[in-house]
Amino acid sequence: MTRATRPRDEGGRGPGDLTARVPSPVPPTGATAASARAHARAVVEEAWGATGERPREEDLIDLSLVVSEMVTNAIRHGGGLTDFEVTVERDGVRLAVGDRSDAVPDGAYGVGGFPRTHGGNGYGWPLINRLAEEVTVRRRPRGGKTITVRVPLRPAPAQDPTGPARARGGSAGSSSASEDASAGHA
């Protein structure tokens, strides 16, 4: 279920006005990093699409990397994924990943420096710390924890209204199939 709300004090349109909240992409017992990535991206694209804008592709790639690392860590090191929530905010997306372990990951509050040697810890937390903001770890009263991060999203630049042909120096819609073939665009 996706729920979208608009703040009462703002009348403008755009991704900054939209909050989409999704409690879980799939039953946690069957969740994978791939299904979580696809779900997070779909939620973001749906929320932004409702405003007529889209986020930058590089920000969606950052989001996918952070989702992958967080969900993989929950599955491998946290006793399994218990919940996954995606909340699209003004200029970012908040991810909440729950697992069964009470342990706070060693790198959760790091600065994003990559390890010089591989002593059992990988690149996951340094990557998360470089790409995400506002990392919090909350232990739950009945065991386990929820890790929440915020990944920034920026609007994609406006596309050239004349189309890609004019941007390359041609005139939009004027090339024929033979011109494209002779230019190597078959």
mmCIF file of N, CA, C and O in Angstrom, residues 44-122:
data_model
loop_
_atom_site.group_PDB
_atom_site.id
_atom_site.type_symbol
_atom_site.label_atom_id
_atom_site.label_comp_id
_atom_site.label_asym_id
_atom_site.label_seq_id
_atom_site.Cartn_x
_atom_site.Cartn_y
_atom_site.Cartn_z
ATOM 1 N N VAL A 44 9.994 5.414 -5.612
ATOM 2 C CA VAL A 44 10.524 6.757 -5.887
ATOM 3 C C VAL A 44 10.015 7.258 -7.236
ATOM 4 O O VAL A 44 9.542 8.394 -7.352
ATOM 5 N N GLU A 45 10.095 6.425 -8.263
ATOM 6 C CA GLU A 45 9.656 6.860 -9.592
ATOM 7 C C GLU A 45 8.163 7.160 -9.615
ATOM 8 O O GLU A 45 7.730 8.115 -10.271
ATOM 9 N N GLU A 46 7.370 6.386 -8.889
ATOM 10 C CA GLU A 46 5.930 6.650 -8.826
ATOM 11 C C GLU A 46 5.660 7.986 -8.124
ATOM 12 O O GLU A 46 4.873 8.799 -8.598
ATOM 13 N N ALA A 47 6.323 8.218 -7.004
ATOM 14 C CA ALA A 47 6.110 9.462 -6.253
ATOM 15 C C ALA A 47 6.545 10.675 -7.077
ATOM 16 O O ALA A 47 5.823 11.667 -7.164
ATOM 17 N N TRP A 48 7.711 10.602 -7.686
ATOM 18 C CA TRP A 48 8.201 11.727 -8.492
ATOM 19 C C TRP A 48 7.377 11.862 -9.759
ATOM 20 O O TRP A 48 7.107 12.974 -10.206
ATOM 21 N N GLY A 49 6.982 10.749 -10.364
ATOM 22 C CA GLY A 49 6.190 10.795 -11.587
ATOM 23 C C GLY A 49 4.861 11.498 -11.385
ATOM 24 O O GLY A 49 4.357 12.172 -12.285
ATOM 25 N N ALA A 50 4.304 11.390 -10.180
ATOM 26 C CA ALA A 50 3.037 12.052 -9.882
ATOM 27 C C ALA A 50 3.182 13.566 -9.921
ATOM 28 O O ALA A 50 2.203 14.283 -10.056
ATOM 29 N N THR A 51 4.411 14.055 -9.832
ATOM 30 C CA THR A 51 4.661 15.496 -9.857
ATOM 31 C C THR A 51 5.123 15.978 -11.229
ATOM 32 O O THR A 51 5.346 17.168 -11.409
ATOM 33 N N GLY A 52 5.321 15.052 -12.166
ATOM 34 C CA GLY A 52 5.796 15.424 -13.491
ATOM 35 C C GLY A 52 7.301 15.570 -13.576
ATOM 36 O O GLY A 52 7.825 16.020 -14.590
ATOM 37 N N GLU A 53 8.021 15.214 -12.526
ATOM 38 C CA GLU A 53 9.477 15.298 -12.525
ATOM 39 C C GLU A 53 10.062 13.911 -12.335
ATOM 40 O O GLU A 53 9.350 12.951 -12.070
ATOM 41 N N ARG A 54 11.371 13.858 -12.459
ATOM 42 C CA ARG A 54 12.055 12.594 -12.201
ATOM 43 C C ARG A 54 13.383 12.897 -11.516
ATOM 44 O O ARG A 54 13.980 13.950 -11.733
ATOM 45 N N PRO A 55 13.839 11.959 -10.681
ATOM 46 C CA PRO A 55 15.133 12.176 -10.026
ATOM 47 C C PRO A 55 16.281 11.867 -10.980
ATOM 48 O O PRO A 55 16.101 11.169 -11.988
ATOM 49 N N ARG A 56 17.446 12.384 -10.641
ATOM 50 C CA ARG A 56 18.641 12.094 -11.440
ATOM 51 C C ARG A 56 18.952 10.603 -11.394
ATOM 52 O O ARG A 56 18.841 9.976 -10.351
ATOM 53 N N GLU A 57 19.371 10.077 -12.521
ATOM 54 C CA GLU A 57 19.702 8.652 -12.611
ATOM 55 C C GLU A 57 20.828 8.290 -11.639
ATOM 56 O O GLU A 57 20.793 7.243 -11.006
ATOM 57 N N GLU A 58 21.837 9.162 -11.501
ATOM 58 C CA GLU A 58 22.945 8.838 -10.596
ATOM 59 C C GLU A 58 22.471 8.755 -9.147
ATOM 60 O O GLU A 58 23.010 7.971 -8.358
ATOM 61 N N ASP A 59 21.437 9.508 -8.775
ATOM 62 C CA ASP A 59 20.896 9.417 -7.429
ATOM 63 C C ASP A 59 20.117 8.111 -7.238
ATOM 64 O O ASP A 59 20.144 7.516 -6.161
ATOM 65 N N LEU A 60 19.444 7.657 -8.287
ATOM 66 C CA LEU A 60 18.754 6.362 -8.221
ATOM 67 C C LEU A 60 19.760 5.215 -8.115
ATOM 68 O O LEU A 60 19.497 4.215 -7.448
ATOM 69 N N ILE A 61 20.901 5.363 -8.756
ATOM 70 C CA ILE A 61 21.956 4.353 -8.643
ATOM 71 C C ILE A 61 22.495 4.335 -7.212
ATOM 72 O O ILE A 61 22.678 3.253 -6.623
ATOM 73 N N ASP A 62 22.729 5.510 -6.628
ATOM 74 C CA ASP A 62 23.157 5.578 -5.226
ATOM 75 C C ASP A 62 22.131 4.905 -4.325
ATOM 76 O O ASP A 62 22.486 4.135 -3.423
ATOM 77 N N LEU A 63 20.855 5.181 -4.561
ATOM 78 C CA LEU A 63 19.783 4.564 -3.782
ATOM 79 C C LEU A 63 19.855 3.046 -3.890
ATOM 80 O O LEU A 63 19.770 2.335 -2.884
ATOM 81 N N SER A 64 20.033 2.537 -5.098
ATOM 82 C CA SER A 64 20.110 1.085 -5.301
ATOM 83 C C SER A 64 21.283 0.467 -4.551
ATOM 84 O O SER A 64 21.157 -0.611 -3.958
ATOM 85 N N LEU A 65 22.425 1.140 -4.562
ATOM 86 C CA LEU A 65 23.598 0.639 -3.835
ATOM 87 C C LEU A 65 23.343 0.593 -2.334
ATOM 88 O O LEU A 65 23.669 -0.399 -1.661
ATOM 89 N N VAL A 66 22.748 1.645 -1.792
ATOM 90 C CA VAL A 66 22.471 1.696 -0.352
ATOM 91 C C VAL A 66 21.453 0.618 0.026
ATOM 92 O O VAL A 66 21.637 -0.099 1.021
ATOM 93 N N VAL A 67 20.386 0.470 -0.752
ATOM 94 C CA VAL A 67 19.389 -0.572 -0.478
ATOM 95 C C VAL A 67 20.057 -1.944 -0.491
ATOM 96 O O VAL A 67 19.849 -2.756 0.413
ATOM 97 N N SER A 68 20.870 -2.203 -1.515
ATOM 98 C CA SER A 68 21.549 -3.503 -1.618
ATOM 99 C C SER A 68 22.376 -3.808 -0.385
ATOM 100 O O SER A 68 22.297 -4.898 0.179
ATOM 101 N N GLU A 69 23.180 -2.847 0.029
ATOM 102 C CA GLU A 69 24.056 -3.062 1.185
ATOM 103 C C GLU A 69 23.264 -3.267 2.465
ATOM 104 O O GLU A 69 23.568 -4.155 3.258
ATOM 105 N N MET A 70 22.242 -2.448 2.674
ATOM 106 C CA MET A 70 21.472 -2.553 3.911
ATOM 107 C C MET A 70 20.700 -3.870 3.997
ATOM 108 O O MET A 70 20.699 -4.534 5.034
ATOM 109 N N VAL A 71 20.045 -4.251 2.920
ATOM 110 C CA VAL A 71 19.263 -5.489 2.927
ATOM 111 C C VAL A 71 20.184 -6.705 3.010
ATOM 112 O O VAL A 71 19.926 -7.653 3.756
ATOM 113 N N THR A 72 21.289 -6.677 2.271
ATOM 114 C CA THR A 72 22.247 -7.782 2.334
ATOM 115 C C THR A 72 22.811 -7.925 3.745
ATOM 116 O O THR A 72 22.940 -9.043 4.263
ATOM 117 N N ASN A 73 23.142 -6.812 4.396
ATOM 118 C CA ASN A 73 23.641 -6.868 5.770
ATOM 119 C C ASN A 73 22.600 -7.464 6.714
ATOM 120 O O ASN A 73 22.938 -8.260 7.593
ATOM 121 N N ALA A 74 21.329 -7.085 6.555
ATOM 122 C CA ALA A 74 20.269 -7.627 7.404
ATOM 123 C C ALA A 74 20.154 -9.137 7.220
ATOM 124 O O ALA A 74 19.999 -9.887 8.192
ATOM 125 N N ILE A 75 20.245 -9.591 5.988
ATOM 126 C CA ILE A 75 20.120 -11.022 5.703
ATOM 127 C C ILE A 75 21.346 -11.791 6.188
ATOM 128 O O ILE A 75 21.223 -12.818 6.856
ATOM 129 N N ARG A 76 22.545 -11.298 5.883
ATOM 130 C CA ARG A 76 23.781 -12.024 6.213
ATOM 131 C C ARG A 76 24.216 -11.906 7.665
ATOM 132 O O ARG A 76 24.717 -12.857 8.247
ATOM 133 N N HIS A 77 24.083 -10.696 8.230
ATOM 134 C CA HIS A 77 24.654 -10.447 9.554
ATOM 135 C C HIS A 77 23.612 -10.161 10.627
ATOM 136 O O HIS A 77 23.964 -10.144 11.807
ATOM 137 N N GLY A 78 22.374 -9.915 10.240
ATOM 138 C CA GLY A 78 21.355 -9.517 11.207
ATOM 139 C C GLY A 78 20.312 -10.566 11.503
ATOM 140 O O GLY A 78 19.277 -10.255 12.084
ATOM 141 N N GLY A 79 20.536 -11.796 11.086
ATOM 142 C CA GLY A 79 19.570 -12.850 11.378
ATOM 143 C C GLY A 79 18.345 -12.838 10.479
ATOM 144 O O GLY A 79 17.381 -13.552 10.716
ATOM 145 N N GLY A 80 18.363 -12.033 9.451
ATOM 146 C CA GLY A 80 17.259 -11.991 8.496
ATOM 147 C C GLY A 80 16.543 -10.655 8.491
ATOM 148 O O GLY A 80 16.511 -9.944 9.498
ATOM 149 N N LEU A 81 15.987 -10.322 7.365
ATOM 150 C CA LEU A 81 15.239 -9.084 7.180
ATOM 151 C C LEU A 81 13.863 -9.246 7.811
ATOM 152 O O LEU A 81 13.153 -10.203 7.538
ATOM 153 N N THR A 82 13.475 -8.309 8.687
ATOM 154 C CA THR A 82 12.154 -8.365 9.305
ATOM 155 C C THR A 82 11.204 -7.321 8.752
ATOM 156 O O THR A 82 9.997 -7.515 8.789
ATOM 157 N N ASP A 83 11.730 -6.195 8.274
ATOM 158 C CA ASP A 83 10.876 -5.192 7.659
ATOM 159 C C ASP A 83 11.712 -4.259 6.788
ATOM 160 O O ASP A 83 12.926 -4.181 6.937
ATOM 161 N N PHE A 84 11.010 -3.596 5.888
ATOM 162 C CA PHE A 84 11.653 -2.702 4.928
ATOM 163 C C PHE A 84 10.649 -1.613 4.607
ATOM 164 O O PHE A 84 9.527 -1.889 4.236
ATOM 165 N N GLU A 85 11.068 -0.357 4.792
ATOM 166 C CA GLU A 85 10.163 0.751 4.536
ATOM 167 C C GLU A 85 10.862 1.804 3.693
ATOM 168 O O GLU A 85 12.029 2.115 3.917
ATOM 169 N N VAL A 86 10.134 2.347 2.740
ATOM 170 C CA VAL A 86 10.629 3.387 1.844
ATOM 171 C C VAL A 86 9.728 4.604 2.022
ATOM 172 O O VAL A 86 8.518 4.492 1.861
ATOM 173 N N THR A 87 10.318 5.745 2.350
ATOM 174 C CA THR A 87 9.554 6.973 2.500
ATOM 175 C C THR A 87 10.193 8.042 1.626
ATOM 176 O O THR A 87 11.333 8.430 1.844
ATOM 177 N N VAL A 88 9.456 8.495 0.605
ATOM 178 C CA VAL A 88 9.952 9.543 -0.287
ATOM 179 C C VAL A 88 9.659 10.878 0.384
ATOM 180 O O VAL A 88 8.527 11.154 0.775
ATOM 181 N N GLU A 89 10.702 11.692 0.515
ATOM 182 C CA GLU A 89 10.591 12.979 1.193
ATOM 183 C C GLU A 89 10.892 14.123 0.232
ATOM 184 O O GLU A 89 11.130 13.906 -0.943
ATOM 185 N N ARG A 90 10.947 15.314 0.787
ATOM 186 C CA ARG A 90 11.155 16.547 0.023
ATOM 187 C C ARG A 90 12.297 16.421 -0.992
ATOM 188 O O ARG A 90 12.120 16.702 -2.157
ATOM 189 N N ASP A 91 13.473 16.049 -0.562
ATOM 190 C CA ASP A 91 14.618 15.976 -1.481
ATOM 191 C C ASP A 91 15.440 14.728 -1.231
ATOM 192 O O ASP A 91 16.659 14.733 -1.350
ATOM 193 N N GLY A 92 14.749 13.649 -0.902
ATOM 194 C CA GLY A 92 15.453 12.404 -0.657
ATOM 195 C C GLY A 92 14.483 11.269 -0.401
ATOM 196 O O GLY A 92 13.271 11.421 -0.561
ATOM 197 N N VAL A 93 15.050 10.163 -0.015
ATOM 198 C CA VAL A 93 14.239 8.997 0.330
ATOM 199 C C VAL A 93 14.819 8.395 1.606
ATOM 200 O O VAL A 93 16.029 8.269 1.755
ATOM 201 N N ARG A 94 13.934 8.090 2.539
ATOM 202 C CA ARG A 94 14.337 7.494 3.800
ATOM 203 C C ARG A 94 14.067 5.995 3.724
ATOM 204 O O ARG A 94 12.978 5.577 3.342
ATOM 205 N N LEU A 95 15.075 5.220 4.067
ATOM 206 C CA LEU A 95 14.970 3.764 4.081
ATOM 207 C C LEU A 95 15.059 3.287 5.520
ATOM 208 O O LEU A 95 15.919 3.754 6.271
ATOM 209 N N ALA A 96 14.200 2.368 5.891
ATOM 210 C CA ALA A 96 14.266 1.744 7.212
ATOM 211 C C ALA A 96 14.312 0.235 6.998
ATOM 212 O O ALA A 96 13.419 -0.328 6.365
ATOM 213 N N VAL A 97 15.370 -0.385 7.503
ATOM 214 C CA VAL A 97 15.576 -1.821 7.328
ATOM 215 C C VAL A 97 15.668 -2.448 8.710
ATOM 216 O O VAL A 97 16.506 -2.048 9.525
ATOM 217 N N GLY A 98 14.802 -3.421 8.975
ATOM 218 C CA GLY A 98 14.798 -4.095 10.263
ATOM 219 C C GLY A 98 15.370 -5.492 10.147
ATOM 220 O O GLY A 98 15.196 -6.172 9.134
ATOM 221 N N ASP A 99 16.065 -5.923 11.226
ATOM 222 C CA ASP A 99 16.573 -7.299 11.281
ATOM 223 C C ASP A 99 16.413 -7.841 12.690
ATOM 224 O O ASP A 99 15.893 -7.168 13.579
ATOM 225 N N ARG A 100 16.861 -9.077 12.926
ATOM 226 C CA ARG A 100 16.661 -9.762 14.207
ATOM 227 C C ARG A 100 17.796 -9.561 15.204
ATOM 228 O O ARG A 100 17.707 -9.993 16.336
ATOM 229 N N SER A 101 18.873 -8.934 14.815
ATOM 230 C CA SER A 101 20.040 -8.779 15.676
ATOM 231 C C SER A 101 19.996 -7.467 16.457
ATOM 232 O O SER A 101 19.574 -6.438 15.931
ATOM 233 N N ASP A 102 20.477 -7.529 17.712
ATOM 234 C CA ASP A 102 20.588 -6.316 18.528
ATOM 235 C C ASP A 102 21.908 -5.588 18.291
ATOM 236 O O ASP A 102 22.088 -4.460 18.747
ATOM 237 N N ALA A 103 22.843 -6.225 17.620
ATOM 238 C CA ALA A 103 24.191 -5.666 17.458
ATOM 239 C C ALA A 103 24.181 -4.452 16.530
ATOM 240 O O ALA A 103 23.594 -4.481 15.448
ATOM 241 N N VAL A 104 24.862 -3.396 16.980
ATOM 242 C CA VAL A 104 25.038 -2.208 16.147
ATOM 243 C C VAL A 104 26.244 -2.468 15.252
ATOM 244 O O VAL A 104 27.318 -2.805 15.748
ATOM 245 N N PRO A 105 26.090 -2.349 13.941
ATOM 246 C CA PRO A 105 27.219 -2.611 13.042
ATOM 247 C C PRO A 105 28.412 -1.711 13.351
ATOM 248 O O PRO A 105 28.251 -0.532 13.658
ATOM 249 N N ASP A 106 29.608 -2.288 13.266
ATOM 250 C CA ASP A 106 30.841 -1.551 13.564
ATOM 251 C C ASP A 106 30.956 -0.257 12.771
ATOM 252 O O ASP A 106 31.359 0.761 13.303
ATOM 253 N N GLY A 107 30.617 -0.280 11.509
ATOM 254 C CA GLY A 107 30.816 0.889 10.652
ATOM 255 C C GLY A 107 29.624 1.808 10.532
ATOM 256 O O GLY A 107 29.647 2.757 9.748
ATOM 257 N N ALA A 108 28.567 1.575 11.312
ATOM 258 C CA ALA A 108 27.321 2.335 11.128
ATOM 259 C C ALA A 108 27.503 3.836 11.282
ATOM 260 O O ALA A 108 26.821 4.604 10.619
ATOM 261 N N TYR A 109 28.406 4.256 12.132
ATOM 262 C CA TYR A 109 28.590 5.686 12.340
ATOM 263 C C TYR A 109 29.960 6.149 11.866
ATOM 264 O O TYR A 109 30.500 7.126 12.336
ATOM 265 N N GLY A 110 30.491 5.464 10.886
ATOM 266 C CA GLY A 110 31.796 5.814 10.331
ATOM 267 C C GLY A 110 31.710 7.005 9.399
ATOM 268 O O GLY A 110 30.643 7.546 9.130
ATOM 269 N N VAL A 111 32.875 7.365 8.884
ATOM 270 C CA VAL A 111 32.955 8.526 7.993
ATOM 271 C C VAL A 111 32.979 8.131 6.521
ATOM 272 O O VAL A 111 33.038 8.991 5.656
ATOM 273 N N GLY A 112 32.977 6.857 6.239
ATOM 274 C CA GLY A 112 32.961 6.425 4.846
ATOM 275 C C GLY A 112 34.323 6.065 4.298
ATOM 276 O O GLY A 112 34.478 5.892 3.102
ATOM 277 N N GLY A 113 35.332 5.957 5.175
ATOM 278 C CA GLY A 113 36.656 5.552 4.709
ATOM 279 C C GLY A 113 36.684 4.069 4.384
ATOM 280 O O GLY A 113 36.134 3.254 5.120
ATOM 281 N N PHE A 114 37.286 3.738 3.274
ATOM 282 C CA PHE A 114 37.362 2.334 2.878
ATOM 283 C C PHE A 114 38.491 1.634 3.632
ATOM 284 O O PHE A 114 39.525 2.245 3.924
ATOM 285 N N PRO A 115 38.308 0.352 3.984
ATOM 286 C CA PRO A 115 39.339 -0.365 4.739
ATOM 287 C C PRO A 115 40.619 -0.524 3.914
ATOM 288 O O PRO A 115 40.568 -0.726 2.708
ATOM 289 N N ARG A 116 41.771 -0.429 4.603
ATOM 290 C CA ARG A 116 43.061 -0.613 3.913
ATOM 291 C C ARG A 116 43.364 -2.089 3.718
ATOM 292 O O ARG A 116 44.046 -2.466 2.785
ATOM 293 N N THR A 117 42.891 -2.906 4.630
ATOM 294 C CA THR A 117 43.024 -4.358 4.509
ATOM 295 C C THR A 117 41.644 -4.961 4.732
ATOM 296 O O THR A 117 40.757 -4.317 5.288
ATOM 297 N N HIS A 118 41.487 -6.170 4.324
ATOM 298 C CA HIS A 118 40.188 -6.827 4.481
ATOM 299 C C HIS A 118 40.266 -7.755 5.679
ATOM 300 O O HIS A 118 40.713 -8.884 5.578
ATOM 301 N N GLY A 119 39.840 -7.258 6.831
ATOM 302 C CA GLY A 119 39.861 -8.051 8.049
ATOM 303 C C GLY A 119 38.501 -8.611 8.387
ATOM 304 O O GLY A 119 38.141 -8.729 9.547
ATOM 305 N N GLY A 120 37.726 -8.962 7.406
ATOM 306 C CA GLY A 120 36.397 -9.514 7.649
ATOM 307 C C GLY A 120 35.293 -8.512 7.367
ATOM 308 O O GLY A 120 34.173 -8.882 7.085
ATOM 309 N N ASN A 121 35.600 -7.232 7.472
ATOM 310 C CA ASN A 121 34.605 -6.204 7.154
ATOM 311 C C ASN A 121 34.804 -5.775 5.710
ATOM 312 O O ASN A 121 35.918 -5.634 5.244
ATOM 313 N N GLY A 122 33.692 -5.551 5.048
ATOM 314 C CA GLY A 122 33.777 -5.198 3.640
ATOM 315 C C GLY A 122 33.623 -3.718 3.399
ATOM 316 O O GLY A 122 33.925 -2.879 4.245
#
